[in-house]
Coordinates of C-alpha atoms and ligand atoms in Angstrom, one line a residue:
X1 CA 183.1 -174.9 -128.0
X2 CA 179.7 -176.5 -128.2
X3 CA 176.7 -174.9 -126.7
X4 CA 173.5 -176.5 -125.3
X5 CA 170.6 -174.2 -124.7
X6 CA 167.7 -175.6 -122.7
X7 CA 164.4 -173.8 -123.4
X8 CA 162.0 -174.8 -120.7
X9 CA 159.2 -172.7 -122.2
X10 CA 156.2 -172.1 -120.0
X11 CA 156.8 -175.0 -117.7
X12 CA 157.9 -175.7 -114.1
X13 CA 157.3 -173.9 -110.8
X14 CA 160.3 -172.2 -109.0
X15 CA 160.8 -175.4 -107.0
X16 CA 160.6 -177.6 -110.0
X17 CA 163.0 -175.3 -111.9
X18 CA 165.5 -175.5 -109.1
X19 CA 165.3 -179.3 -109.0
X20 CA 165.9 -179.6 -112.8
X21 CA 168.7 -177.0 -112.7
X22 CA 170.5 -179.0 -109.9
X23 CA 169.8 -182.3 -111.7
X24 CA 171.2 -180.9 -115.0
X25 CA 174.3 -179.6 -113.2
X26 CA 175.2 -183.1 -112.0
X27 CA 176.3 -184.3 -115.4
X28 CA 179.1 -181.7 -115.4
X29 CA 180.4 -182.4 -111.9
X30 CA 183.9 -183.6 -111.9
X31 CA 184.3 -183.3 -115.6
X32 CA 187.0 -181.3 -117.3
X33 CA 185.1 -181.2 -120.6
X34 CA 182.5 -178.5 -120.2
X35 CA 180.2 -177.4 -123.0
X36 CA 178.5 -174.0 -122.6
X37 CA 175.2 -175.0 -121.0
X38 CA 172.5 -172.3 -120.8
X39 CA 169.3 -172.9 -118.9
X40 CA 166.3 -170.8 -119.9
X41 CA 163.6 -171.0 -117.3
X42 CA 160.5 -168.8 -117.0
X43 CA 161.0 -165.2 -115.8
X44 CA 159.6 -166.2 -112.4
X45 CA 162.4 -168.7 -111.8
X46 CA 165.3 -166.8 -113.3
X47 CA 166.9 -165.4 -110.1
X48 CA 166.5 -168.6 -108.1
X49 CA 168.0 -170.7 -110.9
X50 CA 170.8 -168.2 -111.2
X51 CA 171.5 -168.5 -107.5
X52 CA 171.6 -172.3 -107.7
X53 CA 174.1 -172.0 -110.6
X54 CA 176.4 -169.5 -109.0
X55 CA 180.0 -170.7 -108.8
X56 CA 179.1 -173.3 -111.5
X57 CA 180.0 -173.3 -115.2
X58 CA 176.4 -173.1 -116.3
X59 CA 174.6 -169.9 -117.4
X60 CA 171.1 -168.6 -117.2
X61 CA 169.1 -167.2 -120.2
X62 CA 165.7 -165.7 -120.6
X63 CA 163.1 -166.7 -123.2
X64 CA 162.3 -163.2 -124.3
X65 CA 162.8 -159.5 -123.5
X66 CA 161.0 -156.3 -124.3
X67 CA 162.7 -153.7 -126.6
X68 CA 162.2 -150.8 -124.2
X69 CA 164.4 -149.6 -121.3
X70 CA 161.8 -149.0 -118.7
X71 CA 158.4 -147.3 -118.3
X72 CA 154.7 -147.9 -119.0
X73 CA 154.9 -151.2 -120.8
X74 CA 152.6 -153.5 -118.7
X75 CA 153.7 -157.1 -118.7
X76 CA 157.1 -156.5 -120.4
X77 CA 160.5 -157.2 -119.0
X78 CA 163.6 -155.1 -119.9
X79 CA 167.2 -156.0 -120.5
X80 CA 168.2 -154.2 -117.3
X81 CA 165.8 -156.4 -115.3
X82 CA 167.3 -159.5 -116.9
X83 CA 170.8 -158.4 -116.1
X84 CA 169.6 -157.7 -112.5
X85 CA 168.3 -161.3 -112.3
X86 CA 171.7 -162.6 -113.4
X87 CA 170.9 -163.5 -117.0
X88 CA 173.7 -163.7 -119.5
X89 CA 171.7 -164.8 -122.6
X90 CA 168.3 -164.2 -124.0
X91 CA 166.3 -165.9 -126.7
X92 CA 164.8 -163.6 -129.3
X93 CA 162.3 -164.2 -132.1
X94 CA 161.5 -167.8 -131.2
X95 CA 158.9 -169.2 -133.6
X96 CA 156.3 -169.5 -130.7
X97 CA 156.8 -165.7 -130.1
X98 CA 156.2 -165.1 -133.8
X99 CA 153.2 -167.3 -134.2
X100 CA 151.4 -167.1 -130.8
X101 CA 152.4 -163.5 -129.9
X102 CA 152.5 -162.0 -133.4
X103 CA 156.0 -160.8 -133.2
X104 CA 157.4 -159.6 -136.5
X105 CA 161.0 -158.9 -137.7
X106 CA 160.7 -155.2 -136.9
X107 CA 160.0 -155.8 -133.3
X108 CA 162.6 -158.6 -133.1
X109 CA 165.2 -156.2 -134.6
X110 CA 164.4 -153.6 -131.9
X111 CA 164.9 -156.3 -129.3
X112 CA 168.2 -157.2 -130.8
X113 CA 169.3 -153.6 -130.6
X114 CA 168.3 -153.4 -126.9
X115 CA 170.2 -156.6 -126.1
X116 CA 173.3 -155.5 -128.0
X117 CA 173.3 -152.3 -125.9
X118 CA 173.3 -154.5 -122.7
X119 CA 175.7 -157.1 -121.4
X120 CA 173.4 -160.0 -122.6
X121 CA 174.2 -162.2 -125.5
X122 CA 171.3 -162.6 -128.0
X123 CA 170.3 -166.0 -129.3
X124 CA 168.3 -165.0 -132.3
X125 CA 165.9 -167.7 -133.8
X126 CA 165.2 -168.0 -137.5
X127 CA 163.6 -170.8 -139.5
X128 CA 161.4 -171.6 -142.4
X129 CA 157.8 -172.8 -142.4
X130 CA 156.9 -176.2 -143.8
X131 CA 155.6 -174.7 -147.1
X132 CA 159.0 -172.9 -147.6
X133 CA 160.8 -176.1 -146.8
X134 CA 158.7 -178.2 -149.2
X135 CA 159.3 -175.6 -151.9
X136 CA 163.0 -176.0 -151.5
X137 CA 163.5 -172.3 -150.6
X138 CA 164.9 -172.7 -147.1
X139 CA 168.3 -171.1 -147.6
X140 CA 167.1 -168.0 -149.4
X141 CA 164.3 -167.6 -146.8
X142 CA 166.4 -167.7 -143.7
X143 CA 169.1 -165.5 -145.3
X144 CA 166.5 -162.9 -146.0
X145 CA 165.1 -163.2 -142.5
X146 CA 168.5 -162.7 -140.9
X147 CA 169.3 -159.8 -143.2
X148 CA 166.0 -158.1 -142.2
X149 CA 166.8 -158.6 -138.5
X150 CA 170.3 -157.3 -138.6
X151 CA 170.3 -154.6 -141.3
X152 CA 170.9 -151.2 -139.6
X153 CA 171.9 -152.9 -136.4
X154 CA 175.3 -151.8 -135.1
X155 CA 177.1 -154.8 -133.7
X156 CA 179.8 -153.6 -131.2
X157 CA 183.3 -155.2 -131.8
X158 CA 183.9 -158.5 -130.2
X159 CA 180.3 -158.9 -129.3
X160 CA 179.1 -162.5 -129.4
X161 CA 176.0 -163.2 -131.5
X162 CA 174.2 -166.5 -131.5
X163 CA 171.7 -167.6 -134.1
X164 CA 169.5 -170.6 -133.7
X165 CA 168.3 -172.2 -136.9
X166 CA 165.0 -173.7 -135.9
X167 CA 162.8 -174.9 -138.8
X168 CA 159.2 -174.1 -137.7
X169 CA 158.1 -177.5 -138.9
X170 CA 160.7 -179.2 -136.6
X171 CA 159.9 -177.4 -133.4
X172 CA 158.0 -179.7 -131.0
X173 CA 157.0 -182.1 -133.9
X174 CA 159.5 -185.0 -133.6
X175 CA 160.6 -184.3 -137.2
X176 CA 164.1 -183.0 -138.0
X177 CA 166.1 -182.1 -141.1
X178 CA 169.2 -184.2 -141.8
X179 CA 172.4 -182.9 -140.3
X180 CA 173.8 -182.4 -143.8
X181 CA 170.9 -180.1 -144.6
X182 CA 171.4 -178.2 -141.4
X183 CA 175.1 -177.8 -142.2
X184 CA 174.2 -176.2 -145.6
X185 CA 171.8 -173.8 -143.9
X186 CA 174.3 -172.9 -141.2
X187 CA 176.9 -172.0 -143.8
X188 CA 174.4 -169.7 -145.5
X189 CA 173.5 -168.1 -142.1
X190 CA 177.1 -167.6 -141.1
X191 CA 178.0 -166.0 -144.4
X192 CA 174.9 -163.8 -144.2
X193 CA 175.6 -162.7 -140.7
X194 CA 179.2 -162.0 -141.5
X195 CA 178.4 -159.8 -144.4
X196 CA 175.5 -157.9 -142.8
X197 CA 177.1 -157.2 -139.4
X198 CA 180.8 -157.2 -140.3
X199 CA 181.4 -159.5 -137.3
X200 CA 184.2 -162.1 -137.4
X201 CA 183.6 -165.8 -137.4
X202 CA 185.0 -166.2 -133.9
X203 CA 182.1 -164.0 -132.6
X204 CA 179.4 -165.9 -134.3
X205 CA 177.8 -169.1 -133.3
X206 CA 175.0 -170.9 -135.1
X207 CA 173.0 -173.5 -133.2
X208 CA 170.4 -176.0 -134.5
X209 CA 167.0 -176.4 -132.7
X210 CA 163.9 -178.4 -133.4
X211 CA 163.1 -181.9 -132.0
X212 CA 166.7 -182.4 -130.7
X213 CA 166.7 -185.6 -128.6
X214 CA 169.1 -187.8 -126.6
X215 CA 169.3 -190.1 -129.7
X216 CA 169.9 -187.5 -132.4
X217 CA 171.9 -184.8 -130.6
X218 CA 175.3 -186.4 -131.4
X219 CA 174.6 -186.4 -135.1
X220 CA 174.1 -182.6 -135.1
X221 CA 176.8 -181.7 -132.5
X222 CA 179.6 -183.6 -134.3
X223 CA 179.3 -181.3 -137.3
X224 CA 181.9 -178.5 -137.1
X225 CA 179.4 -176.1 -138.6
X226 CA 176.9 -176.7 -135.8
X227 CA 178.1 -174.8 -132.8
X228 CA 175.4 -176.3 -130.5
X229 CA 171.8 -177.2 -130.0
X230 CA 168.7 -175.4 -128.7
X231 CA 166.6 -178.0 -126.9
X232 CA 162.9 -177.7 -125.9
X233 CA 160.9 -180.8 -124.8
X234 CA 164.0 -183.0 -124.2
X235 CA 165.5 -180.4 -121.9
X236 CA 162.7 -181.0 -119.4
X237 CA 163.7 -184.7 -118.9
X238 CA 166.7 -185.2 -116.8
X239 CA 168.0 -188.3 -118.6
X240 CA 167.6 -186.7 -122.0
X241 CA 169.3 -183.5 -121.1
X242 CA 172.2 -185.5 -119.5
X243 CA 172.6 -187.5 -122.6
X244 CA 172.5 -184.4 -124.8
X245 CA 175.2 -182.7 -122.7
X246 CA 177.2 -186.0 -122.7
X247 CA 177.0 -186.0 -126.5
X248 CA 178.5 -182.5 -126.6
X249 CA 181.3 -183.7 -124.2
X250 CA 182.0 -186.7 -126.4
X251 CA 182.3 -184.4 -129.4
X252 CA 184.6 -182.0 -127.5
X253 CA 186.8 -185.0 -126.4
X254 CA 186.9 -186.4 -130.0
X255 CA 187.9 -182.9 -131.3
X256 CA 190.7 -182.7 -128.7
Ligands
PGA1 P1 161.7 -178.8 -129.3 O1 161.7 -177.2 -129.1 O2 163.1 -179.3 -128.9 O3 160.7 -179.3 -128.3 O4 161.4 -179.1 -130.7 C1 162.8 -176.5 -129.6 C2 162.6 -175.0 -129.3 O5 161.4 -174.6 -129.2 O6 163.5 -174.2 -129.1

Protein backbone atom coordinates (compact mmCIF):
# COMPACT_ATOMS: atom_id res chain seq x y z
CA UNK A 1 0.00 0.00 0.00
CA UNK A 2 1.12 3.53 -0.68
CA UNK A 3 -0.07 6.42 1.43
CA UNK A 4 -0.56 10.08 0.54
CA UNK A 5 -0.96 12.51 3.43
CA UNK A 6 -2.13 16.01 2.50
CA UNK A 7 -1.09 18.55 5.13
CA UNK A 8 -3.10 21.66 4.42
CA UNK A 9 -1.47 23.54 7.33
CA UNK A 10 -3.16 26.80 8.43
CA UNK A 11 -4.96 27.34 5.14
CA UNK A 12 -8.54 27.28 3.83
CA UNK A 13 -11.93 28.13 5.30
CA UNK A 14 -14.48 25.38 5.94
CA UNK A 15 -16.05 26.01 2.55
CA UNK A 16 -12.67 25.96 0.77
CA UNK A 17 -11.66 22.79 2.61
CA UNK A 18 -14.84 21.06 1.50
CA UNK A 19 -14.26 22.10 -2.11
CA UNK A 20 -10.68 20.80 -2.04
CA UNK A 21 -11.71 17.55 -0.32
CA UNK A 22 -14.41 16.92 -2.93
CA UNK A 23 -12.03 17.86 -5.73
CA UNK A 24 -9.30 15.57 -4.38
CA UNK A 25 -11.82 12.75 -4.13
CA UNK A 26 -12.61 12.90 -7.83
CA UNK A 27 -9.30 11.30 -8.80
CA UNK A 28 -10.26 8.09 -6.98
CA UNK A 29 -13.74 7.81 -8.44
CA UNK A 30 -14.24 4.72 -10.51
CA UNK A 31 -10.73 3.47 -9.79
CA UNK A 32 -9.99 0.06 -8.32
CA UNK A 33 -6.48 1.10 -7.39
CA UNK A 34 -6.79 3.14 -4.24
CA UNK A 35 -3.84 4.39 -2.24
CA UNK A 36 -4.48 5.38 1.36
CA UNK A 37 -5.23 9.11 1.06
CA UNK A 38 -5.40 11.11 4.30
CA UNK A 39 -6.49 14.75 4.27
CA UNK A 40 -5.33 16.90 7.19
CA UNK A 41 -7.33 20.14 7.33
CA UNK A 42 -7.36 22.67 10.17
CA UNK A 43 -9.26 21.70 13.33
CA UNK A 44 -12.13 23.99 12.33
CA UNK A 45 -12.78 22.02 9.13
CA UNK A 46 -12.25 18.49 10.45
CA UNK A 47 -15.81 17.37 11.02
CA UNK A 48 -17.18 18.91 7.84
CA UNK A 49 -14.42 17.32 5.75
CA UNK A 50 -15.03 14.03 7.54
CA UNK A 51 -18.73 14.20 6.61
CA UNK A 52 -17.86 14.94 2.99
CA UNK A 53 -15.61 11.85 2.94
CA UNK A 54 -18.02 9.46 4.64
CA UNK A 55 -18.67 6.37 2.51
CA UNK A 56 -15.49 7.13 0.55
CA UNK A 57 -12.08 5.51 0.84
CA UNK A 58 -10.28 8.65 1.98
CA UNK A 59 -9.48 9.43 5.62
CA UNK A 60 -9.19 12.51 7.78
CA UNK A 61 -6.23 13.38 9.97
CA UNK A 62 -5.45 16.25 12.32
CA UNK A 63 -2.27 18.33 12.21
CA UNK A 64 -1.59 18.10 15.94
CA UNK A 65 -3.10 17.07 19.28
CA UNK A 66 -2.55 17.86 22.94
CA UNK A 67 -1.09 15.19 25.26
CA UNK A 68 -3.81 15.51 27.93
CA UNK A 69 -7.20 13.83 28.12
CA UNK A 70 -9.35 16.82 29.10
CA UNK A 71 -9.38 19.75 31.48
CA UNK A 72 -7.94 23.21 31.92
CA UNK A 73 -5.66 23.37 28.86
CA UNK A 74 -6.90 26.46 27.03
CA UNK A 75 -6.44 26.23 23.29
CA UNK A 76 -5.57 22.52 23.25
CA UNK A 77 -7.47 19.71 21.53
CA UNK A 78 -7.51 16.13 22.89
CA UNK A 79 -7.43 12.74 21.18
CA UNK A 80 -11.02 12.13 22.37
CA UNK A 81 -12.12 15.30 20.60
CA UNK A 82 -10.32 14.24 17.42
CA UNK A 83 -11.98 10.83 17.55
CA UNK A 84 -15.31 12.58 18.05
CA UNK A 85 -14.64 14.69 14.93
CA UNK A 86 -14.06 11.50 12.93
CA UNK A 87 -10.27 11.63 12.66
CA UNK A 88 -8.36 8.43 12.05
CA UNK A 89 -4.82 9.87 11.94
CA UNK A 90 -2.84 12.68 13.53
CA UNK A 91 0.45 14.34 12.66
CA UNK A 92 2.86 14.67 15.58
CA UNK A 93 6.08 16.61 15.91
CA UNK A 94 5.94 18.37 12.55
CA UNK A 95 9.00 20.60 12.12
CA UNK A 96 6.77 23.70 12.16
CA UNK A 97 5.41 22.61 15.56
CA UNK A 98 8.98 22.17 16.77
CA UNK A 99 10.39 25.46 15.48
CA UNK A 100 7.42 27.84 15.66
CA UNK A 101 5.72 26.40 18.75
CA UNK A 102 8.83 25.19 20.58
CA UNK A 103 7.73 21.56 20.91
CA UNK A 104 10.47 19.26 22.14
CA UNK A 105 10.90 15.49 22.04
CA UNK A 106 9.55 15.07 25.59
CA UNK A 107 6.27 16.75 24.72
CA UNK A 108 6.02 14.89 21.41
CA UNK A 109 6.65 11.57 23.21
CA UNK A 110 3.73 12.39 25.57
CA UNK A 111 1.54 13.07 22.56
CA UNK A 112 2.58 9.73 21.02
CA UNK A 113 1.55 7.96 24.25
CA UNK A 114 -1.85 9.72 24.25
CA UNK A 115 -2.44 8.81 20.61
CA UNK A 116 -1.42 5.17 21.08
CA UNK A 117 -3.97 4.92 23.89
CA UNK A 118 -6.69 6.07 21.45
CA UNK A 119 -8.01 4.74 18.16
CA UNK A 120 -5.93 7.21 16.13
CA UNK A 121 -2.86 6.29 14.10
CA UNK A 122 0.12 8.57 14.79
CA UNK A 123 2.16 10.02 11.93
CA UNK A 124 5.35 11.02 13.73
CA UNK A 125 7.61 13.50 11.92
CA UNK A 126 11.39 13.47 12.25
CA UNK A 127 14.11 15.11 10.20
CA UNK A 128 17.47 16.78 10.30
CA UNK A 129 18.38 20.43 9.97
CA UNK A 130 20.46 21.76 7.11
CA UNK A 131 23.59 21.85 9.29
CA UNK A 132 23.24 18.19 10.23
CA UNK A 133 22.59 17.32 6.58
CA UNK A 134 25.67 19.21 5.42
CA UNK A 135 27.77 17.54 8.09
CA UNK A 136 26.68 14.15 6.70
CA UNK A 137 25.17 13.09 10.04
CA UNK A 138 21.56 12.63 8.98
CA UNK A 139 21.17 8.93 9.68
CA UNK A 140 22.58 9.04 13.21
CA UNK A 141 20.57 12.18 13.97
CA UNK A 142 17.16 10.85 12.93
CA UNK A 143 17.80 7.48 14.56
CA UNK A 144 18.51 9.27 17.85
CA UNK A 145 15.45 11.47 17.43
CA UNK A 146 13.22 8.44 16.89
CA UNK A 147 14.81 6.57 19.78
CA UNK A 148 14.15 9.51 22.13
CA UNK A 149 10.54 9.70 20.96
CA UNK A 150 9.75 6.01 21.41
CA UNK A 151 11.88 4.89 24.35
CA UNK A 152 9.58 3.93 27.20
CA UNK A 153 6.50 4.08 24.98
CA UNK A 154 4.46 0.89 25.01
CA UNK A 155 3.22 0.12 21.54
CA UNK A 156 0.17 -2.15 21.68
CA UNK A 157 0.37 -5.25 19.45
CA UNK A 158 -0.76 -4.79 15.87
CA UNK A 159 -0.88 -1.00 16.28
CA UNK A 160 0.02 0.84 13.08
CA UNK A 161 2.73 3.48 13.40
CA UNK A 162 3.66 5.90 10.68
CA UNK A 163 6.83 7.93 10.65
CA UNK A 164 7.34 10.76 8.20
CA UNK A 165 10.94 11.52 7.35
CA UNK A 166 10.92 15.24 6.65
CA UNK A 167 14.32 16.94 6.38
CA UNK A 168 13.75 20.40 7.86
CA UNK A 169 15.70 21.95 4.97
CA UNK A 170 13.33 20.36 2.45
CA UNK A 171 10.01 21.47 3.99
CA UNK A 172 8.52 24.28 1.92
CA UNK A 173 11.82 25.11 0.21
CA UNK A 174 11.59 23.38 -3.17
CA UNK A 175 14.76 21.44 -2.31
CA UNK A 176 14.68 17.66 -1.89
CA UNK A 177 17.11 14.86 -1.15
CA UNK A 178 17.61 12.23 -3.85
CA UNK A 179 15.26 9.24 -3.58
CA UNK A 180 18.31 6.99 -3.03
CA UNK A 181 19.31 9.08 0.02
CA UNK A 182 15.75 8.92 1.35
CA UNK A 183 15.77 5.13 0.94
CA UNK A 184 18.93 4.90 3.06
CA UNK A 185 17.40 7.01 5.81
CA UNK A 186 14.15 5.02 5.67
CA UNK A 187 16.04 1.78 6.22
CA UNK A 188 17.68 3.26 9.30
CA UNK A 189 14.35 4.56 10.61
CA UNK A 190 12.58 1.25 10.17
CA UNK A 191 15.39 -0.66 11.82
CA UNK A 192 15.40 1.80 14.73
CA UNK A 193 11.64 1.69 15.17
CA UNK A 194 11.64 -2.08 15.05
CA UNK A 195 14.27 -2.39 17.73
CA UNK A 196 12.93 0.36 20.03
CA UNK A 197 9.24 -0.61 19.88
CA UNK A 198 9.40 -4.32 19.08
CA UNK A 199 6.79 -3.71 16.36
CA UNK A 200 6.70 -5.88 13.26
CA UNK A 201 7.49 -4.45 9.82
CA UNK A 202 3.92 -4.95 8.66
CA UNK A 203 2.78 -2.41 11.28
CA UNK A 204 5.34 0.23 10.39
CA UNK A 205 5.16 2.68 7.53
CA UNK A 206 7.79 5.25 6.69
CA UNK A 207 6.76 8.20 4.53
CA UNK A 208 8.84 10.90 2.91
CA UNK A 209 7.89 14.60 3.13
CA UNK A 210 9.45 17.87 2.04
CA UNK A 211 8.82 19.63 -1.30
CA UNK A 212 7.00 16.69 -2.85
CA UNK A 213 5.49 17.84 -6.13
CA UNK A 214 3.53 16.46 -9.07
CA UNK A 215 6.81 16.02 -10.94
CA UNK A 216 8.93 14.29 -8.29
CA UNK A 217 6.27 12.21 -6.44
CA UNK A 218 6.69 9.14 -8.65
CA UNK A 219 10.45 9.01 -8.09
CA UNK A 220 9.85 8.66 -4.34
CA UNK A 221 6.75 6.47 -4.45
CA UNK A 222 8.28 3.85 -6.73
CA UNK A 223 10.87 2.96 -4.08
CA UNK A 224 9.68 -0.05 -2.06
CA UNK A 225 11.20 1.45 1.11
CA UNK A 226 9.10 4.60 0.74
CA UNK A 227 5.58 3.75 1.91
CA UNK A 228 4.13 7.09 0.94
CA UNK A 229 4.52 10.85 0.88
CA UNK A 230 3.51 13.71 3.16
CA UNK A 231 2.62 16.66 0.97
CA UNK A 232 2.26 20.29 2.09
CA UNK A 233 2.11 23.06 -0.52
CA UNK A 234 1.31 20.82 -3.50
CA UNK A 235 -1.67 19.27 -1.69
CA UNK A 236 -3.48 22.62 -1.87
CA UNK A 237 -3.43 22.61 -5.67
CA UNK A 238 -5.97 20.29 -7.15
CA UNK A 239 -3.98 19.39 -10.28
CA UNK A 240 -0.88 18.67 -8.26
CA UNK A 241 -2.57 16.48 -5.67
CA UNK A 242 -4.38 14.59 -8.45
CA UNK A 243 -1.05 13.96 -10.17
CA UNK A 244 0.55 12.81 -6.90
CA UNK A 245 -2.30 10.39 -6.15
CA UNK A 246 -2.16 9.19 -9.78
CA UNK A 247 1.58 8.56 -9.35
CA UNK A 248 0.80 6.33 -6.35
CA UNK A 249 -1.83 4.52 -8.42
CA UNK A 250 0.71 3.97 -11.21
CA UNK A 251 3.16 2.49 -8.73
CA UNK A 252 0.49 0.21 -7.25
CA UNK A 253 -0.49 -1.00 -10.73
CA UNK A 254 3.15 -1.59 -11.68
CA UNK A 255 3.70 -3.56 -8.46
CA UNK A 256 0.64 -5.70 -9.26
P1 LIG B 1 5.93 20.93 1.67
O1 LIG B 1 5.52 20.62 3.20
O2 LIG B 1 5.39 19.79 0.85
O3 LIG B 1 5.23 22.23 1.37
O4 LIG B 1 7.40 21.02 1.62
C1 LIG B 1 5.62 19.32 3.69
C2 LIG B 1 5.14 19.31 5.12
O5 LIG B 1 5.22 20.34 5.78
O6 LIG B 1 4.71 18.27 5.63
